[in-house]
Amino acid sequence: GAVVSQHPSRVICKSGTSVKIECRSLDFQATTMFWYRQFPKQSLMLMATSNEGSKATYEQGVEKDKFLINHASLTLSTLTVTSAHPEDSSFYICSAVGTSASTSYEQYFGPGTRLTVT
Amino acid sequence: RKEVEQDPGPFNVPEGATVAFNCTYSNSASQSFFWYRQDCRKEPKLLMSVYSSGNEDGRFTAQLNRASQYISLLIRDSKLSDSATYLCVVNLGGSQGNLIFGKGTKLSVKP
């Protein structure tokens, strides 16, 4: 099956610093990737849609200048949390949509990145 | 009103039991429906899609009632490994990204 990786799996940073999270589709090409955030005991919430070669589309209430998304290739999207604050501590999950019938156009989720801002 | 509502549980059942989860969605324009499974501190994994005609995959049966905007998941002969949170997910159509997740129903299967 299609595999999506995320790096790092866990990160602790100080308030005010920036953190970059990578999302890679390992064995398929993904023109579209998604970034979600999940707070404890809450549902996954879509933050933004990342399209290869174009600007990301952000959901209402998500600050595009704080959560920078770059989708430079068909297998890599990055999310940078700038000037992180403790309230940004969360579980960040990416997903990728396959571009061929072999991947069924399904969303494949990465294993997530747990961010803790101290 | 929340877009996708589920009973948070937890459902504590013995091994071998049959357990059913329900979910309602608010947007009548929703086009496709799924059940995902999420283990603690892990990413969600697709369990099965849900079709109007109902579908079965081994011990798992999913049903969709569009008129009532209601989705169900039935697990027969529960195993310890079924313990997880089950997420009801609705796709509003359009781009693949319009997935709306419920908060999930927690299942704990005891020996």
mmCIF file with all atom_site columns, C-alpha atoms in Angstrom:
data_model
loop_
_atom_site.group_PDB
_atom_site.id
_atom_site.type_symbol
_atom_site.label_atom_id
_atom_site.label_alt_id
_atom_site.label_comp_id
_atom_site.label_asym_id
_atom_site.label_entity_id
_atom_site.label_seq_id
_atom_site.pdbx_PDB_ins_code
_atom_site.Cartn_x
_atom_site.Cartn_y
_atom_site.Cartn_z
_atom_site.occupancy
_atom_site.B_iso_or_equiv
_atom_site.pdbx_formal_charge
_atom_site.auth_seq_id
_atom_site.auth_comp_id
_atom_site.auth_asym_id
_atom_site.auth_atom_id
_atom_site.pdbx_PDB_model_num
ATOM 1   C CA . GLY A 1 1   ? 0.000   0.000   0.000   1.00 0.00 ? 1   GLY A CA 1
ATOM 2   C CA . ALA A 1 2   ? 0.928   3.648   -0.302  1.00 0.00 ? 2   ALA A CA 1
ATOM 3   C CA . VAL A 1 3   ? 3.202   4.978   2.443   1.00 0.00 ? 3   VAL A CA 1
ATOM 4   C CA . VAL A 1 4   ? 3.455   8.482   3.823   1.00 0.00 ? 4   VAL A CA 1
ATOM 5   C CA . SER A 1 5   ? 6.216   9.439   6.238   1.00 0.00 ? 5   SER A CA 1
ATOM 6   C CA . GLN A 1 6   ? 6.576   12.405  8.536   1.00 0.00 ? 6   GLN A CA 1
ATOM 7   C CA . HIS A 1 7   ? 9.654   13.810  10.184  1.00 0.00 ? 7   HIS A CA 1
ATOM 8   C CA . PRO A 1 8   ? 10.223  14.394  12.999  1.00 0.00 ? 8   PRO A CA 1
ATOM 9   C CA . SER A 1 9   ? 7.821   12.129  14.867  1.00 0.00 ? 9   SER A CA 1
ATOM 10  C CA . ARG A 1 10  ? 8.227   14.168  18.016  1.00 0.00 ? 10  ARG A CA 1
ATOM 11  C CA . VAL A 1 11  ? 9.695   17.606  18.683  1.00 0.00 ? 11  VAL A CA 1
ATOM 12  C CA . ILE A 1 12  ? 10.023  19.819  21.706  1.00 0.00 ? 12  ILE A CA 1
ATOM 13  C CA . CYS A 1 13  ? 10.896  23.449  21.134  1.00 0.00 ? 13  CYS A CA 1
ATOM 14  C CA . LYS A 1 14  ? 11.029  26.684  23.058  1.00 0.00 ? 14  LYS A CA 1
ATOM 15  C CA . SER A 1 15  ? 8.436   29.376  22.709  1.00 0.00 ? 15  SER A CA 1
ATOM 16  C CA . GLY A 1 16  ? 9.309   31.812  19.929  1.00 0.00 ? 16  GLY A CA 1
ATOM 17  C CA . THR A 1 17  ? 11.266  29.362  17.799  1.00 0.00 ? 17  THR A CA 1
ATOM 18  C CA . SER A 1 18  ? 10.218  27.837  14.481  1.00 0.00 ? 18  SER A CA 1
ATOM 19  C CA . VAL A 1 19  ? 9.725   24.179  13.719  1.00 0.00 ? 19  VAL A CA 1
ATOM 20  C CA . LYS A 1 20  ? 9.632   22.489  10.323  1.00 0.00 ? 20  LYS A CA 1
ATOM 21  C CA . ILE A 1 21  ? 7.712   19.263  9.749   1.00 0.00 ? 21  ILE A CA 1
ATOM 22  C CA . GLU A 1 22  ? 8.218   17.212  6.592   1.00 0.00 ? 22  GLU A CA 1
ATOM 23  C CA . CYS A 1 23  ? 5.647   15.027  4.906   1.00 0.00 ? 23  CYS A CA 1
ATOM 24  C CA . ARG A 1 24  ? 6.769   12.617  2.192   1.00 0.00 ? 24  ARG A CA 1
ATOM 25  C CA . SER A 1 25  ? 4.910   10.206  -0.030  1.00 0.00 ? 25  SER A CA 1
ATOM 26  C CA . LEU A 1 26  ? 7.383   7.356   -0.317  1.00 0.00 ? 26  LEU A CA 1
ATOM 27  C CA . ASP A 1 27  ? 6.134   5.214   -3.141  1.00 0.00 ? 27  ASP A CA 1
ATOM 28  C CA . PHE A 1 28  ? 3.690   7.375   -5.036  1.00 0.00 ? 28  PHE A CA 1
ATOM 29  C CA . GLN A 1 29  ? 3.308   10.889  -6.327  1.00 0.00 ? 29  GLN A CA 1
ATOM 30  C CA . ALA A 1 30  ? 0.913   13.243  -4.620  1.00 0.00 ? 30  ALA A CA 1
ATOM 31  C CA . THR A 1 31  ? -0.183  16.475  -6.224  1.00 0.00 ? 31  THR A CA 1
ATOM 32  C CA . THR A 1 32  ? -2.248  17.241  -3.149  1.00 0.00 ? 32  THR A CA 1
ATOM 33  C CA . MET A 1 33  ? -1.305  16.906  0.486   1.00 0.00 ? 33  MET A CA 1
ATOM 34  C CA . PHE A 1 34  ? -3.246  17.967  3.537   1.00 0.00 ? 34  PHE A CA 1
ATOM 35  C CA . TRP A 1 35  ? -2.213  19.157  6.946   1.00 0.00 ? 35  TRP A CA 1
ATOM 36  C CA . TYR A 1 36  ? -4.355  18.390  9.976   1.00 0.00 ? 36  TYR A CA 1
ATOM 37  C CA . ARG A 1 37  ? -4.076  19.215  13.634  1.00 0.00 ? 37  ARG A CA 1
ATOM 38  C CA . GLN A 1 38  ? -5.521  17.223  16.508  1.00 0.00 ? 38  GLN A CA 1
ATOM 39  C CA . PHE A 1 39  ? -5.725  18.452  20.089  1.00 0.00 ? 39  PHE A CA 1
ATOM 40  C CA . PRO A 1 40  ? -6.232  15.906  22.907  1.00 0.00 ? 40  PRO A CA 1
ATOM 41  C CA . LYS A 1 41  ? -9.685  14.323  22.850  1.00 0.00 ? 41  LYS A CA 1
ATOM 42  C CA . GLN A 1 42  ? -10.611 16.419  19.823  1.00 0.00 ? 42  GLN A CA 1
ATOM 43  C CA . SER A 1 43  ? -11.258 15.507  16.201  1.00 0.00 ? 43  SER A CA 1
ATOM 44  C CA . LEU A 1 44  ? -8.778  16.011  13.405  1.00 0.00 ? 44  LEU A CA 1
ATOM 45  C CA . MET A 1 45  ? -9.155  19.476  11.972  1.00 0.00 ? 45  MET A CA 1
ATOM 46  C CA . LEU A 1 46  ? -8.000  20.334  8.480   1.00 0.00 ? 46  LEU A CA 1
ATOM 47  C CA . MET A 1 47  ? -5.560  23.238  8.544   1.00 0.00 ? 47  MET A CA 1
ATOM 48  C CA . ALA A 1 48  ? -4.640  23.607  4.909   1.00 0.00 ? 48  ALA A CA 1
ATOM 49  C CA . THR A 1 49  ? -4.508  21.974  1.513   1.00 0.00 ? 49  THR A CA 1
ATOM 50  C CA . SER A 1 50  ? -1.097  21.888  -0.105  1.00 0.00 ? 50  SER A CA 1
ATOM 51  C CA . ASN A 1 51  ? -0.853  21.701  -3.890  1.00 0.00 ? 51  ASN A CA 1
ATOM 52  C CA . GLU A 1 52  ? 2.391   21.010  -5.673  1.00 0.00 ? 52  GLU A CA 1
ATOM 53  C CA . GLY A 1 53  ? 3.724   24.103  -7.370  1.00 0.00 ? 53  GLY A CA 1
ATOM 54  C CA . SER A 1 54  ? 1.103   26.515  -6.053  1.00 0.00 ? 54  SER A CA 1
ATOM 55  C CA . LYS A 1 55  ? 0.115   28.306  -2.887  1.00 0.00 ? 55  LYS A CA 1
ATOM 56  C CA . ALA A 1 56  ? -1.568  26.400  -0.128  1.00 0.00 ? 56  ALA A CA 1
ATOM 57  C CA . THR A 1 57  ? -5.216  26.919  0.668   1.00 0.00 ? 57  THR A CA 1
ATOM 58  C CA . TYR A 1 58  ? -5.833  27.584  4.349   1.00 0.00 ? 58  TYR A CA 1
ATOM 59  C CA . GLU A 1 59  ? -8.967  26.821  6.303   1.00 0.00 ? 59  GLU A CA 1
ATOM 60  C CA . GLN A 1 60  ? -10.776 29.617  8.062   1.00 0.00 ? 60  GLN A CA 1
ATOM 61  C CA . GLY A 1 61  ? -9.066  30.633  11.275  1.00 0.00 ? 61  GLY A CA 1
ATOM 62  C CA . VAL A 1 62  ? -5.656  29.218  10.337  1.00 0.00 ? 62  VAL A CA 1
ATOM 63  C CA . GLU A 1 63  ? -2.992  31.911  10.037  1.00 0.00 ? 63  GLU A CA 1
ATOM 64  C CA . LYS A 1 64  ? -1.085  31.460  6.794   1.00 0.00 ? 64  LYS A CA 1
ATOM 65  C CA . ASP A 1 65  ? 1.805   33.602  8.016   1.00 0.00 ? 65  ASP A CA 1
ATOM 66  C CA . LYS A 1 66  ? 2.222   31.431  11.075  1.00 0.00 ? 66  LYS A CA 1
ATOM 67  C CA . PHE A 1 67  ? 1.850   28.052  9.409   1.00 0.00 ? 67  PHE A CA 1
ATOM 68  C CA . LEU A 1 68  ? 4.004   28.177  6.301   1.00 0.00 ? 68  LEU A CA 1
ATOM 69  C CA . ILE A 1 69  ? 3.441   25.415  3.789   1.00 0.00 ? 69  ILE A CA 1
ATOM 70  C CA . ASN A 1 70  ? 5.717   24.539  0.903   1.00 0.00 ? 70  ASN A CA 1
ATOM 71  C CA . HIS A 1 71  ? 4.925   21.781  -1.582  1.00 0.00 ? 71  HIS A CA 1
ATOM 72  C CA . ALA A 1 72  ? 8.009   21.882  -3.749  1.00 0.00 ? 72  ALA A CA 1
ATOM 73  C CA . SER A 1 73  ? 7.750   18.444  -5.325  1.00 0.00 ? 73  SER A CA 1
ATOM 74  C CA . LEU A 1 74  ? 5.257   15.681  -5.950  1.00 0.00 ? 74  LEU A CA 1
ATOM 75  C CA . THR A 1 75  ? 6.557   13.769  -2.945  1.00 0.00 ? 75  THR A CA 1
ATOM 76  C CA . LEU A 1 76  ? 7.296   16.433  -0.336  1.00 0.00 ? 76  LEU A CA 1
ATOM 77  C CA . SER A 1 77  ? 5.320   19.030  1.564   1.00 0.00 ? 77  SER A CA 1
ATOM 78  C CA . THR A 1 78  ? 6.622   20.931  4.571   1.00 0.00 ? 78  THR A CA 1
ATOM 79  C CA . LEU A 1 79  ? 4.794   22.739  7.349   1.00 0.00 ? 79  LEU A CA 1
ATOM 80  C CA . THR A 1 80  ? 6.739   25.341  9.315   1.00 0.00 ? 80  THR A CA 1
ATOM 81  C CA . VAL A 1 81  ? 5.258   26.566  12.569  1.00 0.00 ? 81  VAL A CA 1
ATOM 82  C CA . THR A 1 82  ? 6.777   30.013  13.014  1.00 0.00 ? 82  THR A CA 1
ATOM 83  C CA . SER A 1 83  ? 7.207   31.719  16.370  1.00 0.00 ? 83  SER A CA 1
ATOM 84  C CA . ALA A 1 84  ? 5.669   28.749  18.133  1.00 0.00 ? 84  ALA A CA 1
ATOM 85  C CA . HIS A 1 85  ? 3.710   29.238  21.329  1.00 0.00 ? 85  HIS A CA 1
ATOM 86  C CA . PRO A 1 86  ? 2.546   26.695  23.911  1.00 0.00 ? 86  PRO A CA 1
ATOM 87  C CA . GLU A 1 87  ? -0.969  26.777  22.432  1.00 0.00 ? 87  GLU A CA 1
ATOM 88  C CA . ASP A 1 88  ? 0.519   25.411  19.192  1.00 0.00 ? 88  ASP A CA 1
ATOM 89  C CA . SER A 1 89  ? 1.379   22.192  21.003  1.00 0.00 ? 89  SER A CA 1
ATOM 90  C CA . SER A 1 90  ? -0.596  19.529  19.194  1.00 0.00 ? 90  SER A CA 1
ATOM 91  C CA . PHE A 1 91  ? -0.463  16.415  17.018  1.00 0.00 ? 91  PHE A CA 1
ATOM 92  C CA . TYR A 1 92  ? 0.130   17.433  13.409  1.00 0.00 ? 92  TYR A CA 1
ATOM 93  C CA . ILE A 1 93  ? -0.781  14.883  10.749  1.00 0.00 ? 93  ILE A CA 1
ATOM 94  C CA . CYS A 1 94  ? -0.339  15.097  7.020   1.00 0.00 ? 94  CYS A CA 1
ATOM 95  C CA . SER A 1 95  ? -2.054  13.081  4.346   1.00 0.00 ? 95  SER A CA 1
ATOM 96  C CA . ALA A 1 96  ? -1.464  12.632  0.660   1.00 0.00 ? 96  ALA A CA 1
ATOM 97  C CA . VAL A 1 97  ? -3.791  11.789  -2.183  1.00 0.00 ? 97  VAL A CA 1
ATOM 98  C CA . GLY A 1 98  ? -2.555  9.405   -4.806  1.00 0.00 ? 98  GLY A CA 1
ATOM 99  C CA . THR A 1 99  ? -2.634  10.468  -8.418  1.00 0.00 ? 99  THR A CA 1
ATOM 100 C CA . SER A 1 100 ? -3.329  7.150   -10.029 1.00 0.00 ? 100 SER A CA 1
ATOM 101 C CA . ALA A 1 101 ? -5.851  4.380   -10.001 1.00 0.00 ? 101 ALA A CA 1
ATOM 102 C CA . SER A 1 102 ? -3.328  2.156   -8.251  1.00 0.00 ? 102 SER A CA 1
ATOM 103 C CA . THR A 1 103 ? -3.558  4.375   -5.184  1.00 0.00 ? 103 THR A CA 1
ATOM 104 C CA . SER A 1 104 ? -7.333  4.635   -5.530  1.00 0.00 ? 104 SER A CA 1
ATOM 105 C CA . TYR A 1 105 ? -7.222  8.414   -5.072  1.00 0.00 ? 105 TYR A CA 1
ATOM 106 C CA . GLU A 1 106 ? -7.479  7.681   -1.357  1.00 0.00 ? 106 GLU A CA 1
ATOM 107 C CA . GLN A 1 107 ? -6.033  9.841   1.387   1.00 0.00 ? 107 GLN A CA 1
ATOM 108 C CA . TYR A 1 108 ? -3.043  8.175   3.035   1.00 0.00 ? 108 TYR A CA 1
ATOM 109 C CA . PHE A 1 109 ? -2.061  9.527   6.416   1.00 0.00 ? 109 PHE A CA 1
ATOM 110 C CA . GLY A 1 110 ? 1.416   10.046  7.788   1.00 0.00 ? 110 GLY A CA 1
ATOM 111 C CA . PRO A 1 111 ? 2.234   8.820   11.295  1.00 0.00 ? 111 PRO A CA 1
ATOM 112 C CA . GLY A 1 112 ? 1.960   12.311  12.761  1.00 0.00 ? 112 GLY A CA 1
ATOM 113 C CA . THR A 1 113 ? 4.293   14.713  14.537  1.00 0.00 ? 113 THR A CA 1
ATOM 114 C CA . ARG A 1 114 ? 3.773   15.531  18.180  1.00 0.00 ? 114 ARG A CA 1
ATOM 115 C CA . LEU A 1 115 ? 4.845   19.109  18.843  1.00 0.00 ? 115 LEU A CA 1
ATOM 116 C CA . THR A 1 116 ? 5.386   20.388  22.364  1.00 0.00 ? 116 THR A CA 1
ATOM 117 C CA . VAL A 1 117 ? 6.209   24.050  22.834  1.00 0.00 ? 117 VAL A CA 1
ATOM 118 C CA . THR A 1 118 ? 7.624   24.942  26.232  1.00 0.00 ? 118 THR A CA 1
ATOM 119 C CA . ARG B 2 1   ? -24.819 21.760  15.409  1.00 0.00 ? 1   ARG B CA 1
ATOM 120 C CA . LYS B 2 2   ? -21.635 19.762  14.897  1.00 0.00 ? 2   LYS B CA 1
ATOM 121 C CA . GLU B 2 3   ? -21.048 18.457  11.400  1.00 0.00 ? 3   GLU B CA 1
ATOM 122 C CA . VAL B 2 4   ? -20.318 14.879  12.425  1.00 0.00 ? 4   VAL B CA 1
ATOM 123 C CA . GLU B 2 5   ? -21.507 13.638  15.784  1.00 0.00 ? 5   GLU B CA 1
ATOM 124 C CA . GLN B 2 6   ? -20.566 10.462  17.562  1.00 0.00 ? 6   GLN B CA 1
ATOM 125 C CA . ASP B 2 7   ? -21.058 9.076   21.040  1.00 0.00 ? 7   ASP B CA 1
ATOM 126 C CA . PRO B 2 8   ? -17.570 9.423   22.573  1.00 0.00 ? 8   PRO B CA 1
ATOM 127 C CA . GLY B 2 9   ? -17.996 6.295   24.696  1.00 0.00 ? 9   GLY B CA 1
ATOM 128 C CA . PRO B 2 10  ? -16.043 4.574   26.044  1.00 0.00 ? 10  PRO B CA 1
ATOM 129 C CA . PHE B 2 11  ? -17.659 1.311   25.112  1.00 0.00 ? 11  PHE B CA 1
ATOM 130 C CA . ASN B 2 12  ? -16.244 -1.396  27.370  1.00 0.00 ? 12  ASN B CA 1
ATOM 131 C CA . VAL B 2 13  ? -17.125 -4.839  26.069  1.00 0.00 ? 13  VAL B CA 1
ATOM 132 C CA . PRO B 2 14  ? -15.896 -8.387  26.676  1.00 0.00 ? 14  PRO B CA 1
ATOM 133 C CA . GLU B 2 15  ? -14.119 -10.362 23.992  1.00 0.00 ? 15  GLU B CA 1
ATOM 134 C CA . GLY B 2 16  ? -16.573 -11.966 21.617  1.00 0.00 ? 16  GLY B CA 1
ATOM 135 C CA . ALA B 2 17  ? -19.247 -9.334  22.095  1.00 0.00 ? 17  ALA B CA 1
ATOM 136 C CA . THR B 2 18  ? -21.031 -7.528  19.290  1.00 0.00 ? 18  THR B CA 1
ATOM 137 C CA . VAL B 2 19  ? -20.875 -3.745  19.477  1.00 0.00 ? 19  VAL B CA 1
ATOM 138 C CA . ALA B 2 20  ? -22.459 -1.041  17.343  1.00 0.00 ? 20  ALA B CA 1
ATOM 139 C CA . PHE B 2 21  ? -21.446 2.575   16.830  1.00 0.00 ? 21  PHE B CA 1
ATOM 140 C CA . ASN B 2 22  ? -23.622 5.291   15.396  1.00 0.00 ? 22  ASN B CA 1
ATOM 141 C CA . CYS B 2 23  ? -22.855 8.575   13.752  1.00 0.00 ? 23  CYS B CA 1
ATOM 142 C CA . THR B 2 24  ? -24.960 11.418  12.383  1.00 0.00 ? 24  THR B CA 1
ATOM 143 C CA . TYR B 2 25  ? -23.919 14.103  9.946   1.00 0.00 ? 25  TYR B CA 1
ATOM 144 C CA . SER B 2 26  ? -25.473 17.484  9.354   1.00 0.00 ? 26  SER B CA 1
ATOM 145 C CA . ASN B 2 27  ? -24.630 18.286  5.736   1.00 0.00 ? 27  ASN B CA 1
ATOM 146 C CA . SER B 2 28  ? -27.115 16.619  3.419   1.00 0.00 ? 28  SER B CA 1
ATOM 147 C CA . ALA B 2 29  ? -24.796 17.297  0.480   1.00 0.00 ? 29  ALA B CA 1
ATOM 148 C CA . SER B 2 30  ? -22.189 14.904  1.894   1.00 0.00 ? 30  SER B CA 1
ATOM 149 C CA . GLN B 2 31  ? -21.064 12.552  -0.802  1.00 0.00 ? 31  GLN B CA 1
ATOM 150 C CA . SER B 2 32  ? -19.032 9.759   0.694   1.00 0.00 ? 32  SER B CA 1
ATOM 151 C CA . PHE B 2 33  ? -18.596 8.217   4.071   1.00 0.00 ? 33  PHE B CA 1
ATOM 152 C CA . PHE B 2 34  ? -15.940 6.286   5.908   1.00 0.00 ? 34  PHE B CA 1
ATOM 153 C CA . TRP B 2 35  ? -15.013 4.673   9.150   1.00 0.00 ? 35  TRP B CA 1
ATOM 154 C CA . TYR B 2 36  ? -11.419 5.172   10.272  1.00 0.00 ? 36  TYR B CA 1
ATOM 155 C CA . ARG B 2 37  ? -9.670  3.576   13.195  1.00 0.00 ? 37  ARG B CA 1
ATOM 156 C CA . GLN B 2 38  ? -7.223  5.560   15.324  1.00 0.00 ? 38  GLN B CA 1
ATOM 157 C CA . ASP B 2 39  ? -5.006  3.987   17.954  1.00 0.00 ? 39  ASP B CA 1
ATOM 158 C CA . CYS B 2 40  ? -3.713  6.112   20.813  1.00 0.00 ? 40  CYS B CA 1
ATOM 159 C CA . ARG B 2 41  ? -1.163  8.669   19.604  1.00 0.00 ? 41  ARG B CA 1
ATOM 160 C CA . LYS B 2 42  ? -1.233  7.260   16.080  1.00 0.00 ? 42  LYS B CA 1
ATOM 161 C CA . GLU B 2 43  ? -2.555  8.438   12.743  1.00 0.00 ? 43  GLU B CA 1
ATOM 162 C CA . PRO B 2 44  ? -6.051  7.395   11.582  1.00 0.00 ? 44  PRO B CA 1
ATOM 163 C CA . LYS B 2 45  ? -6.255  4.402   9.282   1.00 0.00 ? 45  LYS B CA 1
ATOM 164 C CA . LEU B 2 46  ? -9.064  3.688   6.878   1.00 0.00 ? 46  LEU B CA 1
ATOM 165 C CA . LEU B 2 47  ? -11.214 0.832   8.127   1.00 0.00 ? 47  LEU B CA 1
ATOM 166 C CA . MET B 2 48  ? -13.862 0.830   5.437   1.00 0.00 ? 48  MET B CA 1
ATOM 167 C CA . SER B 2 49  ? -15.933 2.985   3.155   1.00 0.00 ? 49  SER B CA 1
ATOM 168 C CA . VAL B 2 50  ? -19.672 3.094   3.738   1.00 0.00 ? 50  VAL B CA 1
ATOM 169 C CA . TYR B 2 51  ? -22.186 2.612   0.946   1.00 0.00 ? 51  TYR B CA 1
ATOM 170 C CA . SER B 2 52  ? -25.937 3.046   0.829   1.00 0.00 ? 52  SER B CA 1
ATOM 171 C CA . SER B 2 53  ? -26.349 -0.618  0.086   1.00 0.00 ? 53  SER B CA 1
ATOM 172 C CA . GLY B 2 54  ? -24.368 -1.496  3.188   1.00 0.00 ? 54  GLY B CA 1
ATOM 173 C CA . ASN B 2 55  ? -21.098 -3.309  3.110   1.00 0.00 ? 55  ASN B CA 1
ATOM 174 C CA . GLU B 2 56  ? -19.345 -5.958  5.083   1.00 0.00 ? 56  GLU B CA 1
ATOM 175 C CA . ASP B 2 57  ? -15.685 -6.736  5.598   1.00 0.00 ? 57  ASP B CA 1
ATOM 176 C CA . GLY B 2 58  ? -15.159 -9.769  7.775   1.00 0.00 ? 58  GLY B CA 1
ATOM 177 C CA . ARG B 2 59  ? -16.445 -8.988  11.254  1.00 0.00 ? 59  ARG B CA 1
ATOM 178 C CA . PHE B 2 60  ? -17.212 -5.375  10.328  1.00 0.00 ? 60  PHE B CA 1
ATOM 179 C CA . THR B 2 61  ? -20.464 -4.176  8.772   1.00 0.00 ? 61  THR B CA 1
ATOM 180 C CA . ALA B 2 62  ? -21.183 -0.571  7.832   1.00 0.00 ? 62  ALA B CA 1
ATOM 181 C CA . GLN B 2 63  ? -24.533 0.938   6.959   1.00 0.00 ? 63  GLN B CA 1
ATOM 182 C CA . LEU B 2 64  ? -25.583 4.309   5.592   1.00 0.00 ? 64  LEU B CA 1
ATOM 183 C CA . ASN B 2 65  ? -29.025 5.867   5.790   1.00 0.00 ? 65  ASN B CA 1
ATOM 184 C CA . ARG B 2 66  ? -29.001 9.019   3.681   1.00 0.00 ? 66  ARG B CA 1
ATOM 185 C CA . ALA B 2 67  ? -32.572 9.963   4.545   1.00 0.00 ? 67  ALA B CA 1
ATOM 186 C CA . SER B 2 68  ? -31.756 10.027  8.256   1.00 0.00 ? 68  SER B CA 1
ATOM 187 C CA . GLN B 2 69  ? -28.149 11.187  7.702   1.00 0.00 ? 69  GLN B CA 1
ATOM 188 C CA . TYR B 2 70  ? -27.006 8.329   9.828   1.00 0.00 ? 70  TYR B CA 1
ATOM 189 C CA . ILE B 2 71  ? -24.060 5.935   9.592   1.00 0.00 ? 71  ILE B CA 1
ATOM 190 C CA . SER B 2 72  ? -23.390 2.831   11.639  1.00 0.00 ? 72  SER B CA 1
ATOM 191 C CA . LEU B 2 73  ? -20.590 0.367   12.251  1.00 0.00 ? 73  LEU B CA 1
ATOM 192 C CA . LEU B 2 74  ? -21.170 -3.089  13.675  1.00 0.00 ? 74  LEU B CA 1
ATOM 193 C CA . ILE B 2 75  ? -18.305 -5.182  15.012  1.00 0.00 ? 75  ILE B CA 1
ATOM 194 C CA . ARG B 2 76  ? -19.013 -8.846  15.644  1.00 0.00 ? 76  ARG B CA 1
ATOM 195 C CA . ASP B 2 77  ? -16.949 -11.222 17.768  1.00 0.00 ? 77  ASP B CA 1
ATOM 196 C CA . SER B 2 78  ? -14.846 -8.405  19.230  1.00 0.00 ? 78  SER B CA 1
ATOM 197 C CA . LYS B 2 79  ? -11.122 -9.025  19.636  1.00 0.00 ? 79  LYS B CA 1
ATOM 198 C CA . LEU B 2 80  ? -8.748  -7.405  22.086  1.00 0.00 ? 80  LEU B CA 1
ATOM 199 C CA . SER B 2 81  ? -7.009  -5.879  19.078  1.00 0.00 ? 81  SER B CA 1
ATOM 200 C CA . ASP B 2 82  ? -10.196 -4.031  18.138  1.00 0.00 ? 82  ASP B CA 1
ATOM 201 C CA . SER B 2 83  ? -9.611  -1.655  21.069  1.00 0.00 ? 83  SER B CA 1
ATOM 202 C CA . ALA B 2 84  ? -9.183  1.775   19.497  1.00 0.00 ? 84  ALA B CA 1
ATOM 203 C CA . THR B 2 85  ? -11.079 4.949   18.696  1.00 0.00 ? 85  THR B CA 1
ATOM 204 C CA . TYR B 2 86  ? -13.373 4.685   15.689  1.00 0.00 ? 86  TYR B CA 1
ATOM 205 C CA . LEU B 2 87  ? -13.791 7.842   13.653  1.00 0.00 ? 87  LEU B CA 1
ATOM 206 C CA . CYS B 2 88  ? -16.818 8.562   11.513  1.00 0.00 ? 88  CYS B CA 1
ATOM 207 C CA . VAL B 2 89  ? -15.689 10.579  8.499   1.00 0.00 ? 89  VAL B CA 1
ATOM 208 C CA . VAL B 2 90  ? -17.696 12.380  5.871   1.00 0.00 ? 90  VAL B CA 1
ATOM 209 C CA . ASN B 2 91  ? -16.488 13.722  2.545   1.00 0.00 ? 91  ASN B CA 1
ATOM 210 C CA . LEU B 2 92  ? -18.314 16.804  1.342   1.00 0.00 ? 92  LEU B CA 1
ATOM 211 C CA . GLY B 2 93  ? -17.195 16.172  -2.207  1.00 0.00 ? 93  GLY B CA 1
ATOM 212 C CA . GLY B 2 94  ? -15.235 18.479  -4.452  1.00 0.00 ? 94  GLY B CA 1
ATOM 213 C CA . SER B 2 95  ? -11.550 18.085  -3.704  1.00 0.00 ? 95  SER B CA 1
ATOM 214 C CA . GLN B 2 96  ? -10.390 14.965  -1.934  1.00 0.00 ? 96  GLN B CA 1
ATOM 215 C CA . GLY B 2 97  ? -9.556  17.081  1.076   1.00 0.00 ? 97  GLY B CA 1
ATOM 216 C CA . ASN B 2 98  ? -13.059 17.845  2.285   1.00 0.00 ? 98  ASN B CA 1
ATOM 217 C CA . LEU B 2 99  ? -12.987 15.190  4.975   1.00 0.00 ? 99  LEU B CA 1
ATOM 218 C CA . ILE B 2 100 ? -14.886 16.068  8.113   1.00 0.00 ? 100 ILE B CA 1
ATOM 219 C CA . PHE B 2 101 ? -13.941 13.948  11.097  1.00 0.00 ? 101 PHE B CA 1
ATOM 220 C CA . GLY B 2 102 ? -16.084 13.087  14.084  1.00 0.00 ? 102 GLY B CA 1
ATOM 221 C CA . LYS B 2 103 ? -14.413 13.107  17.489  1.00 0.00 ? 103 LYS B CA 1
ATOM 222 C CA . GLY B 2 104 ? -14.511 9.341   17.573  1.00 0.00 ? 104 GLY B CA 1
ATOM 223 C CA . THR B 2 105 ? -15.969 6.604   19.717  1.00 0.00 ? 105 THR B CA 1
ATOM 224 C CA . LYS B 2 106 ? -13.588 4.819   22.027  1.00 0.00 ? 106 LYS B CA 1
ATOM 225 C CA . LEU B 2 107 ? -13.847 1.045   22.219  1.00 0.00 ? 107 LEU B CA 1
ATOM 226 C CA . SER B 2 108 ? -12.152 -1.051  24.868  1.00 0.00 ? 108 SER B CA 1
ATOM 227 C CA . VAL B 2 109 ? -12.384 -4.824  24.530  1.00 0.00 ? 109 VAL B CA 1
ATOM 228 C CA . LYS B 2 110 ? -11.599 -6.685  27.729  1.00 0.00 ? 110 LYS B CA 1
ATOM 229 C CA . PRO B 2 111 ? -10.533 -10.314 28.123  1.00 0.00 ? 111 PRO B CA 1
#
